[in-house]
Coordinates of N, CA and C in Angstrom, one line a residue:
S1 N 28.8 67.2 4.8 CA 27.9 68.2 3.6 C 26.7 67.5 4.1
R2 N 26.1 69.5 3.8 CA 24.3 68.4 2.8 C 25.1 67.5 2.0
A3 N 25.0 68.0 1.0 CA 24.7 66.0 0.4 C 25.7 64.7 1.1
S4 N 26.1 64.7 2.5 CA 25.3 63.7 3.2 C 24.8 63.6 3.6
R5 N 24.4 64.3 4.4 CA 23.1 65.3 5.6 C 22.3 64.2 4.5
T6 N 22.2 64.9 3.2 CA 20.1 64.3 2.5 C 20.6 63.4 1.7
R7 N 21.8 62.0 1.8 CA 22.1 60.6 1.7 C 20.9 59.4 2.8
S8 N 21.9 60.6 3.9 CA 21.5 59.9 4.7 C 19.7 60.2 5.9
A9 N 19.9 60.8 4.9 CA 18.1 61.5 5.4 C 17.1 60.4 4.6
R10 N 17.7 60.1 3.1 CA 16.9 59.7 2.6 C 17.2 57.6 2.8
C11 N 18.6 57.5 3.3 CA 19.1 56.2 3.5 C 17.6 55.7 5.2
G12 N 17.7 56.9 5.5 CA 16.0 56.8 7.1 C 15.3 56.6 6.7
A13 N 15.3 58.0 5.4 CA 13.8 57.1 5.6 C 13.4 55.7 4.5
S14 N 13.7 56.0 3.6 CA 13.3 54.2 3.2 C 14.2 53.1 4.3
K15 N 14.8 53.1 5.6 CA 14.5 52.5 6.4 C 12.8 52.4 7.0
L16 N 12.3 53.9 7.5 CA 11.4 54.1 8.1 C 10.1 53.6 7.3
D17 N 10.2 53.8 5.5 CA 8.7 52.9 4.9 C 8.8 52.1 5.3
A18 N 9.9 50.7 4.8 CA 10.1 50.1 4.8 C 9.2 49.1 5.8
S19 N 9.6 49.9 7.7 CA 9.5 48.9 9.0 C 8.4 49.5 8.6
V20 N 8.0 50.6 8.2 CA 6.4 51.0 8.5 C 4.9 50.3 7.7
A21 N 5.6 49.7 6.9 CA 5.2 48.5 5.4 C 4.4 46.8 6.0
S22 N 6.0 46.7 7.0 CA 6.0 45.7 8.0 C 4.9 45.5 8.8
A23 N 5.0 46.6 8.9 CA 4.5 46.5 10.1 C 2.7 46.7 10.0
L24 N 2.4 47.5 8.8 CA 1.0 47.3 8.8 C 0.5 46.3 7.7
L25 N 1.7 45.1 7.1 CA 1.3 44.0 5.7 C 0.7 43.7 6.9
P26 N 0.2 42.5 6.7 CA -0.4 41.4 8.0 C 0.6 40.4 7.2
A27 N 0.9 39.4 8.1 CA 1.7 38.5 8.4 C 2.4 37.3 7.1
K28 N 0.6 37.5 6.2 CA 0.4 36.1 5.9 C 1.3 36.9 3.9
A29 N 0.3 38.5 3.8 CA 1.2 39.1 2.7 C 2.6 39.2 2.9
I30 N 3.1 39.2 4.3 CA 4.7 39.1 3.6 C 5.1 37.8 3.2
A31 N 4.8 37.0 3.9 CA 5.9 35.6 3.7 C 4.7 35.6 1.9
S32 N 3.2 35.9 2.0 CA 3.1 35.3 0.4 C 4.6 36.4 -0.2
L33 N 4.8 38.1 -0.1 CA 5.7 38.4 -0.7 C 7.4 37.4 -0.7
D34 N 7.1 37.2 0.9 CA 9.2 36.5 0.6 C 9.1 35.1 -0.1
S35 N 7.4 34.2 -0.5 CA 7.7 33.2 -1.0 C 8.1 33.3 -1.9
S36 N 7.3 34.7 -2.8 CA 7.3 35.2 -4.4 C 9.0 34.6 -4.8
T37 N 10.0 35.5 -4.2 CA 10.8 35.2 -5.2 C 11.1 33.6 -4.8
V38 N 11.3 32.6 -4.4 CA 11.5 31.1 -4.8 C 10.8 30.6 -5.8
S39 N 11.3 29.4 -7.1 CA 10.7 29.3 -7.6 C 9.7 27.3 -7.5
P40 N 9.2 27.5 -7.2 CA 8.8 26.2 -6.7 C 9.1 25.3 -7.6
A41 N 9.0 25.3 -8.9 CA 9.9 24.6 -10.0 C 11.7 23.7 -9.3
H42 N 11.9 24.8 -8.3 CA 12.9 24.3 -7.6 C 13.2 22.9 -7.2
G43 N 11.9 23.4 -6.3 CA 11.9 21.7 -5.2 C 12.6 22.4 -3.2
S44 N 12.3 24.2 -4.3 CA 12.4 24.4 -1.8 C 12.3 25.0 -1.2
H45 N 10.7 24.4 -1.7 CA 9.6 24.7 -0.8 C 8.4 23.4 -0.6
E46 N 8.5 22.7 -0.2 CA 7.9 21.5 -0.5 C 6.6 21.6 0.1
P47 N 5.5 23.0 0.6 CA 4.4 22.5 0.8 C 3.6 23.4 -1.1
F48 N 5.0 23.8 -1.2 CA 3.9 24.0 -2.5 C 4.6 23.0 -4.1
A49 N 5.2 21.9 -3.5 CA 5.2 20.9 -4.8 C 4.0 20.2 -5.1
R50 N 3.8 19.8 -6.2 CA 2.4 19.3 -7.2 C 2.8 17.9 -6.0
R51 N 1.2 18.3 -6.3 CA -0.1 16.6 -5.8 C -0.4 15.9 -5.9
E52 N -0.5 14.6 -5.5 CA -0.6 13.5 -7.0 C -2.1 13.4 -6.4
D53 N -3.4 13.3 -5.2 CA -5.0 13.1 -5.3 C -5.4 14.4 -5.0
P54 N -6.8 14.3 -4.8 CA -7.3 16.0 -5.8 C -8.4 16.1 -3.8
V55 N -7.2 16.1 -3.1 CA -7.5 17.0 -1.5 C -6.7 17.1 -0.6
S56 N -5.4 17.0 -1.3 CA -4.1 17.0 -0.2 C -3.6 19.0 -1.4
A57 N -4.0 19.5 -1.4 CA -3.2 21.2 -2.1 C -3.4 21.9 -0.5
P58 N -2.3 23.1 -0.2 CA -2.3 23.3 1.1 C -3.5 23.5 1.3
R59 N -3.6 23.5 3.0 CA -4.8 24.6 3.1 C -4.6 25.7 4.0
P60 N -5.4 26.3 3.2 CA -5.8 27.7 3.7 C -6.5 28.2 4.5
V61 N -6.2 29.5 4.9 CA -7.6 30.1 6.5 C -7.6 30.6 5.4
S62 N -8.5 31.3 4.3 CA -9.0 31.5 4.5 C -9.3 30.7 1.9
G63 N -10.8 31.0 2.2 CA -11.0 31.0 0.4 C -11.8 29.0 0.4
L64 N -12.2 29.0 -0.6 CA -12.7 27.0 -0.4 C -11.8 26.4 1.1
L65 N -12.7 25.9 1.0 CA -12.2 24.8 2.2 C -11.6 23.3 2.1
Y66 N -12.1 22.9 1.0 CA -10.6 22.0 0.1 C -10.1 22.4 -1.2
P67 N -9.7 22.6 -1.7 CA -9.4 23.4 -2.6 C -9.0 22.8 -3.9
A68 N -8.8 21.1 -3.6 CA -8.4 20.4 -4.8 C -10.2 19.2 -5.6
L69 N -10.3 19.6 -3.9 CA -11.6 18.1 -4.2 C -13.4 18.1 -5.8
D70 N -12.8 17.3 -5.9 CA -13.3 16.5 -7.7 C -14.0 16.0 -7.4
T71 N -15.7 16.2 -6.6 CA -17.1 15.3 -6.2 C -16.9 14.3 -7.0
T72 N -16.5 14.6 -7.6 CA -16.3 12.7 -9.0 C -15.9 11.5 -8.1
A73 N -14.8 11.8 -8.3 CA -13.8 11.4 -6.5 C -14.3 10.9 -5.9
V74 N -15.6 11.3 -5.2 CA -15.5 9.9 -3.6 C -16.2 9.6 -4.1
D75 N -15.5 8.3 -3.5 CA -16.4 7.1 -3.6 C -17.1 6.4 -2.7
S76 N -17.1 7.7 -1.1 CA -17.3 7.5 -0.2 C -18.3 8.1 1.0
L77 N -18.8 8.2 1.4 CA -18.9 9.6 2.5 C -19.8 8.5 3.1
Y78 N -19.1 9.4 4.9 CA -20.4 9.1 6.5 C -20.0 10.5 7.1
V79 N -21.8 10.1 6.9 CA -22.0 11.8 7.8 C -23.3 10.9 9.3
T80 N -22.7 12.3 9.9 CA -23.6 11.4 11.6 C -25.1 12.5 11.0
L81 N -26.1 12.5 11.3 CA -26.9 13.4 11.9 C -27.4 14.3 13.3
R82 N -28.8 14.3 12.8 CA -29.0 15.0 14.7 C -29.6 14.0 15.2
D83 N -29.8 13.5 16.5 CA -29.7 12.4 17.6 C -29.2 11.4 17.1
D84 N -27.5 11.8 16.8 CA -27.2 10.3 16.7 C -26.7 9.9 16.1
Y85 N -27.9 9.5 14.9 CA -27.5 9.5 13.3 C -26.6 9.2 13.2
D86 N -26.9 8.5 12.5 CA -25.1 8.5 11.3 C -25.7 7.6 9.9
L87 N -24.8 7.5 9.3 CA -25.5 6.6 7.6 C -23.9 6.7 6.5
Q88 N -23.4 5.6 6.1 CA -22.5 5.8 5.5 C -22.8 5.2 4.4
F89 N -22.6 5.9 2.7 CA -22.8 6.2 1.6 C -21.6 5.2 0.8
E90 N -22.5 4.4 -0.3 CA -21.2 4.3 -1.2 C -21.6 3.6 -3.0
R91 N -20.2 5.6 -3.4 CA -20.5 4.8 -4.7 C -20.7 2.8 -5.7
Q92 N -22.0 2.9 -6.5 CA -21.8 1.9 -6.7 C -21.6 1.3 -8.2
P93 N -21.2 1.0 -9.3 CA -20.8 1.0 -10.0 C -21.6 2.1 -11.3
G94 N -21.3 3.0 -12.4 CA -22.3 3.1 -12.5 C -22.7 5.0 -11.8
G95 N -22.5 4.9 -10.8 CA -22.3 6.4 -9.8 C -23.1 6.8 -8.8
R96 N -24.4 5.8 -9.0 CA -25.1 6.0 -8.1 C -24.9 5.5 -6.4
W97 N -25.0 6.4 -5.8 CA -24.9 6.7 -4.3 C -25.7 5.7 -3.7
R98 N -25.3 4.4 -2.8 CA -26.7 3.1 -1.6 C -26.1 4.1 -0.7
I99 N -26.8 3.6 0.3 CA -26.7 3.0 1.9 C -26.0 2.2 2.7
T100 N -25.0 1.9 2.8 CA -24.4 0.2 3.3 C -24.7 0.2 4.6
Q101 N -24.8 1.6 5.6 CA -24.7 1.5 7.0 C -25.6 2.3 7.6
P102 N -26.4 1.9 8.1 CA -26.7 1.0 9.3 C -27.0 0.3 8.6
T103 N -28.1 0.3 7.5 CA -29.1 -0.9 6.6 C -28.5 0.2 5.2
Q104 N -29.1 -1.1 3.9 CA -28.4 -1.4 2.3 C -30.3 -0.6 1.8
E105 N -30.6 0.5 1.3 CA -31.0 1.0 0.9 C -30.1 2.0 -0.5
Q106 N -30.9 2.0 -1.6 CA -30.7 3.1 -2.7 C -30.7 4.1 -1.4
A107 N -29.6 5.6 -1.9 CA -30.2 6.3 -1.6 C -30.6 8.3 -1.9
R108 N -31.4 8.6 -1.7 CA -31.1 9.7 -2.5 C -30.3 10.1 -3.2
Q109 N -29.6 10.5 -4.5 CA -29.7 10.8 -5.7 C -28.6 12.5 -5.0
E110 N -29.7 13.3 -5.3 CA -29.7 14.3 -5.3 C -29.5 15.0 -3.4
W111 N -29.9 14.3 -2.5 CA -28.6 14.4 -1.3 C -27.9 14.5 -0.8
V112 N -27.3 12.8 -0.9 CA -25.7 13.1 -1.2 C -24.8 13.9 -2.0
E113 N -25.3 14.3 -3.3 CA -24.6 15.1 -3.9 C -24.5 16.8 -3.4
L114 N -25.5 16.7 -2.5 CA -25.7 18.1 -2.3 C -24.6 18.0 -1.8
I115 N -24.6 17.4 -0.4 CA -24.0 16.7 0.3 C -21.9 17.7 0.0
L116 N -22.0 16.4 -1.2 CA -20.6 16.4 -1.9 C -20.8 17.9 -2.2
D117 N -21.5 18.8 -3.0 CA -21.3 19.4 -3.6 C -21.7 21.2 -2.6
N118 N -22.0 21.2 -1.1 CA -21.9 21.6 -0.4 C -20.1 21.8 0.2
L119 N -19.3 20.8 0.2 CA -17.8 20.9 0.5 C -17.4 21.0 -0.4
A120 N -17.3 20.9 -2.2 CA -16.8 21.9 -2.5 C -16.3 23.3 -3.0
R121 N -17.9 23.8 -2.6 CA -18.4 25.2 -2.7 C -18.0 26.1 -1.8
A122 N -17.7 25.6 -0.2 CA -17.3 25.5 0.7 C -16.4 26.4 1.0
Q123 N -16.7 27.9 1.7 CA -15.9 29.5 2.4 C -15.1 28.5 3.1
V124 N -13.8 28.4 3.6 CA -13.0 29.0 5.6 C -13.0 30.2 5.5
E125 N -12.5 30.9 7.2 CA -12.4 32.1 7.6 C -11.5 31.8 8.6
P126 N -10.8 33.1 8.9 CA -9.9 32.4 10.0 C -10.9 32.8 11.5
V127 N -10.9 32.1 12.9 CA -11.7 32.3 14.0 C -11.1 33.6 14.6
E128 N -11.5 34.3 15.0 CA -10.9 36.2 14.9 C -11.6 35.8 16.5
A129 N -10.1 35.7 17.8 CA -10.8 35.4 18.7 C -9.5 36.3 20.2
P130 N -10.4 37.7 21.2 CA -9.2 38.3 22.0 C -8.3 38.0 22.1
D131 N -8.3 36.9 22.7 CA -7.7 35.9 22.8 C -6.5 35.2 22.5
G132 N -7.2 35.0 21.3 CA -5.8 34.5 20.0 C -6.4 33.2 19.6
A133 N -7.1 32.8 21.1 CA -7.3 30.8 20.8 C -9.0 30.8 21.6
V134 N -9.4 30.1 20.3 CA -10.4 28.7 20.9 C -11.0 27.4 21.6
R135 N -11.6 26.7 22.5 CA -11.4 25.8 22.9 C -12.4 25.9 22.0
A136 N -11.9 23.9 21.4 CA -12.9 23.4 20.5 C -13.8 23.0 21.2
E137 N -13.8 22.3 23.0 CA -15.4 22.6 23.5 C -16.4 23.4 24.0
A138 N -15.4 24.0 23.3 CA -16.6 25.8 23.8 C -17.3 26.1 22.7
V139 N -16.9 25.8 21.5 CA -17.5 26.0 20.4 C -18.2 25.2 19.7
G140 N -18.6 23.7 20.2 CA -19.3 22.3 19.6 C -18.5 21.6 19.2
L141 N -16.6 21.7 18.6 CA -16.2 20.6 18.4 C -16.1 19.3 19.6
E142 N -15.7 19.4 20.4 CA -15.3 18.2 21.2 C -16.7 17.6 22.1
P143 N -16.8 17.5 21.3 CA -18.1 16.2 20.7 C -18.4 17.0 19.4
P144 N -17.6 17.0 18.1 CA -18.9 17.7 17.2 C -20.1 17.8 17.3
E145 N -20.9 18.6 16.3 CA -22.1 18.3 16.6 C -22.8 17.6 15.5
H146 N -21.3 17.4 13.9 CA -22.0 16.3 13.1 C -20.6 15.7 12.1
V147 N -20.7 15.3 11.6 CA -19.1 15.1 11.3 C -19.1 14.0 10.0
I148 N -18.5 14.8 8.3 CA -18.5 14.2 6.8 C -16.9 13.9 7.3
R149 N -17.3 12.9 6.6 CA -16.0 11.8 6.2 C -15.7 11.2 5.2
F150 N -15.6 11.6 3.9 CA -15.4 11.0 2.3 C -14.1 10.4 1.9
R151 N -13.4 10.5 1.0 CA -13.0 9.2 0.9 C -12.7 9.4 -1.0
A152 N -11.7 10.5 -1.1 CA -11.1 10.3 -2.6 C -10.0 10.2 -3.5
G153 N -9.5 9.8 -4.4 CA -8.5 9.5 -4.8 C -7.9 8.3 -3.4
G154 N -8.3 7.6 -2.9 CA -8.1 6.5 -2.0 C -7.4 6.9 -0.4
R155 N -7.7 8.6 -0.4 CA -7.0 9.0 0.9 C -8.8 9.5 1.6
E156 N -9.3 9.8 2.7 CA -9.9 9.8 3.6 C -9.4 11.2 4.2
Q157 N -11.2 12.2 4.5 CA -10.6 13.1 4.6 C -12.0 13.8 5.7
T158 N -12.8 14.1 7.3 CA -12.8 14.4 8.1 C -12.5 15.6 8.3
L159 N -14.0 15.9 8.9 CA -14.7 17.2 8.7 C -14.8 17.7 10.4
L160 N -15.4 18.3 11.0 CA -15.8 18.4 12.7 C -16.5 19.4 12.0
L161 N -17.7 19.6 12.8 CA -18.7 20.3 12.2 C -19.4 21.4 13.9
G162 N -18.9 22.1 14.0 CA -19.7 22.5 15.3 C -20.2 23.9 15.6
Q163 N -20.6 24.3 16.4 CA -22.1 25.0 16.5 C -21.5 26.4 15.8
V164 N -22.7 27.5 15.6 CA -23.0 28.3 14.9 C -22.2 30.0 15.6
E165 N -21.3 30.5 14.6 CA -20.9 31.0 15.5 C -21.0 32.4 15.4
P166 N -21.2 33.3 16.2 CA -21.9 34.7 17.2 C -23.1 35.3 16.4
L167 N -22.3 35.5 15.2 CA -22.8 36.2 13.6 C -24.3 35.6 13.1
G168 N -24.2 34.4 13.5 CA -25.0 33.8 12.3 C -24.3 33.7 10.9
R169 N -23.4 33.6 10.5 CA -23.3 33.7 8.8 C -22.7 32.2 9.0
M170 N -21.7 31.3 10.2 CA -20.3 29.7 9.4 C -20.5 29.5 10.8
L171 N -20.6 28.2 10.6 CA -19.3 27.1 11.6 C -18.6 27.2 12.4
Y172 N -18.6 26.6 13.3 CA -16.5 26.2 13.7 C -17.2 25.2 13.1
A173 N -15.3 24.7 12.4 CA -15.3 23.2 11.5 C -13.7 23.2 11.6
R174 N -12.9 22.8 11.9 CA -11.9 21.4 11.9 C -11.5 20.3 11.2
R175 N -10.9 20.0 10.3 CA -10.0 19.4 9.6 C -9.4 18.8 9.8
S176 N -9.1 17.7 9.0 CA -8.6 16.3 10.1 C -7.3 16.5 9.4
G177 N -6.2 16.5 10.3 CA -4.4 16.8 10.0 C -4.5 18.6 10.1
D178 N -5.3 19.0 10.7 CA -4.8 20.3 10.6 C -5.8 20.9 12.8
D179 N -4.5 21.3 13.4 CA -5.2 21.5 14.8 C -6.1 22.6 14.8
R180 N -5.8 23.8 13.4 CA -6.6 25.1 13.5 C -8.6 25.3 13.6
I181 N -9.1 25.6 13.9 CA -10.0 25.3 14.0 C -10.5 26.7 12.7
V182 N -11.4 26.6 12.4 CA -12.0 28.0 11.5 C -13.4 28.0 11.6
L183 N -13.8 28.6 10.4 CA -15.3 29.5 10.4 C -15.4 28.8 9.0
A184 N -16.3 28.2 8.7 CA -17.4 27.1 7.6 C -18.2 27.6 6.4
T185 N -18.9 27.5 5.7 CA -19.6 27.7 5.4 C -21.7 27.3 5.5
R186 N -21.9 28.3 6.6 CA -23.5 27.2 7.3 C -24.1 26.5 6.2
N187 N -24.0 26.1 5.7 CA -24.9 25.4 4.7 C -24.0 24.1 4.4
L188 N -23.0 24.0 5.0 CA -22.7 22.2 5.5 C -23.4 21.8 6.5
S189 N -24.2 22.0 6.8 CA -24.9 21.0 8.1 C -26.2 21.2 7.6
T190 N -27.0 22.1 7.0 CA -28.4 22.1 6.5 C -29.2 21.2 6.2
V191 N -28.2 20.0 5.1 CA -28.9 19.0 4.7 C -29.3 17.9 5.9
L192 N -28.0 17.8 7.5 CA -27.1 16.8 7.8 C -28.2 17.5 8.9
E193 N -29.2 17.4 9.8 CA -30.3 18.3 10.5 C -31.7 17.5 9.7
G194 N -31.3 17.3 8.9 CA -33.2 16.3 8.9 C -32.6 14.5 9.6
H195 N -33.9 14.3 8.8 CA -33.3 12.2 9.7 C -33.4 11.1 8.4
A196 N -32.4 9.8 9.4 CA -32.3 9.4 7.9 C -32.6 9.2 7.4
G197 N -34.3 8.9 7.5 CA -35.0 7.9 6.9 C -35.6 9.6 4.8
D198 N -35.3 10.7 5.5 CA -35.2 11.7 4.3 C -34.1 10.9 3.3
F199 N -33.0 10.2 3.7 CA -32.0 10.2 2.5 C -31.9 8.9 2.0
V200 N -33.8 8.3 2.4 CA -33.7 6.6 1.5 C -34.5 7.4 -0.1
D201 N -34.1 6.3 -0.8 CA -34.9 6.5 -1.8 C -36.5 5.8 -2.4
L202 N -37.1 6.5 -1.7 CA -38.5 5.9 -1.6 C -38.8 5.2 -3.6
T203 N -38.6 6.3 -4.2 CA -39.5 5.8 -4.5 C -38.7 4.2 -6.2
L204 N -37.7 4.5 -5.0 CA -36.8 2.6 -5.8 C -37.5 1.1 -4.4
I205 N -38.3 1.7 -3.8 CA -39.4 0.6 -2.4 C -40.3 0.3 -2.7
R206 N -39.8 -1.0 -2.5 CA -41.4 -2.4 -3.4 C -41.9 -3.0 -2.4

């Protein structure tokens, strides 16, 4: 009958609309829609459970590099500079930073704070490669151009920085505990291009 044919047509159109929508929506958006029906409070999805330390939030492919980073909680920092120099900083009682390796010196506070501020503000984006894969050695991550390692809330995190991507806006990067290569804000390496002596507070040298 005409009514049954109309119902069948409407059902078919509904299925077609759903299939077209799923084809057009990115996988991330579909996953987001699927997960929205489950309440995190029920503990059904462990990645969305509450976390105690300030740097263990789920790692996004886009957005902030370290979404939950509190720079005031960072008490140790290690960086590699150009020409294979490296420096270790420790936060002293009272909050001031001091170089502890390879020498013992008072650090330029504004330079250390700039590194941490860049970490907290840095954005991350997925790498769009034609074949879907990026080789670490081809983008300056094995070995890395620079390393930033920091400790916050008793947990240590390492960030490897590689070459500048072809558009010149961002760097190839890889975070500890995550095999994915991503793009991160380029200014993460700006301060690291300086010399080791630039990090020493000369006003305190007698």
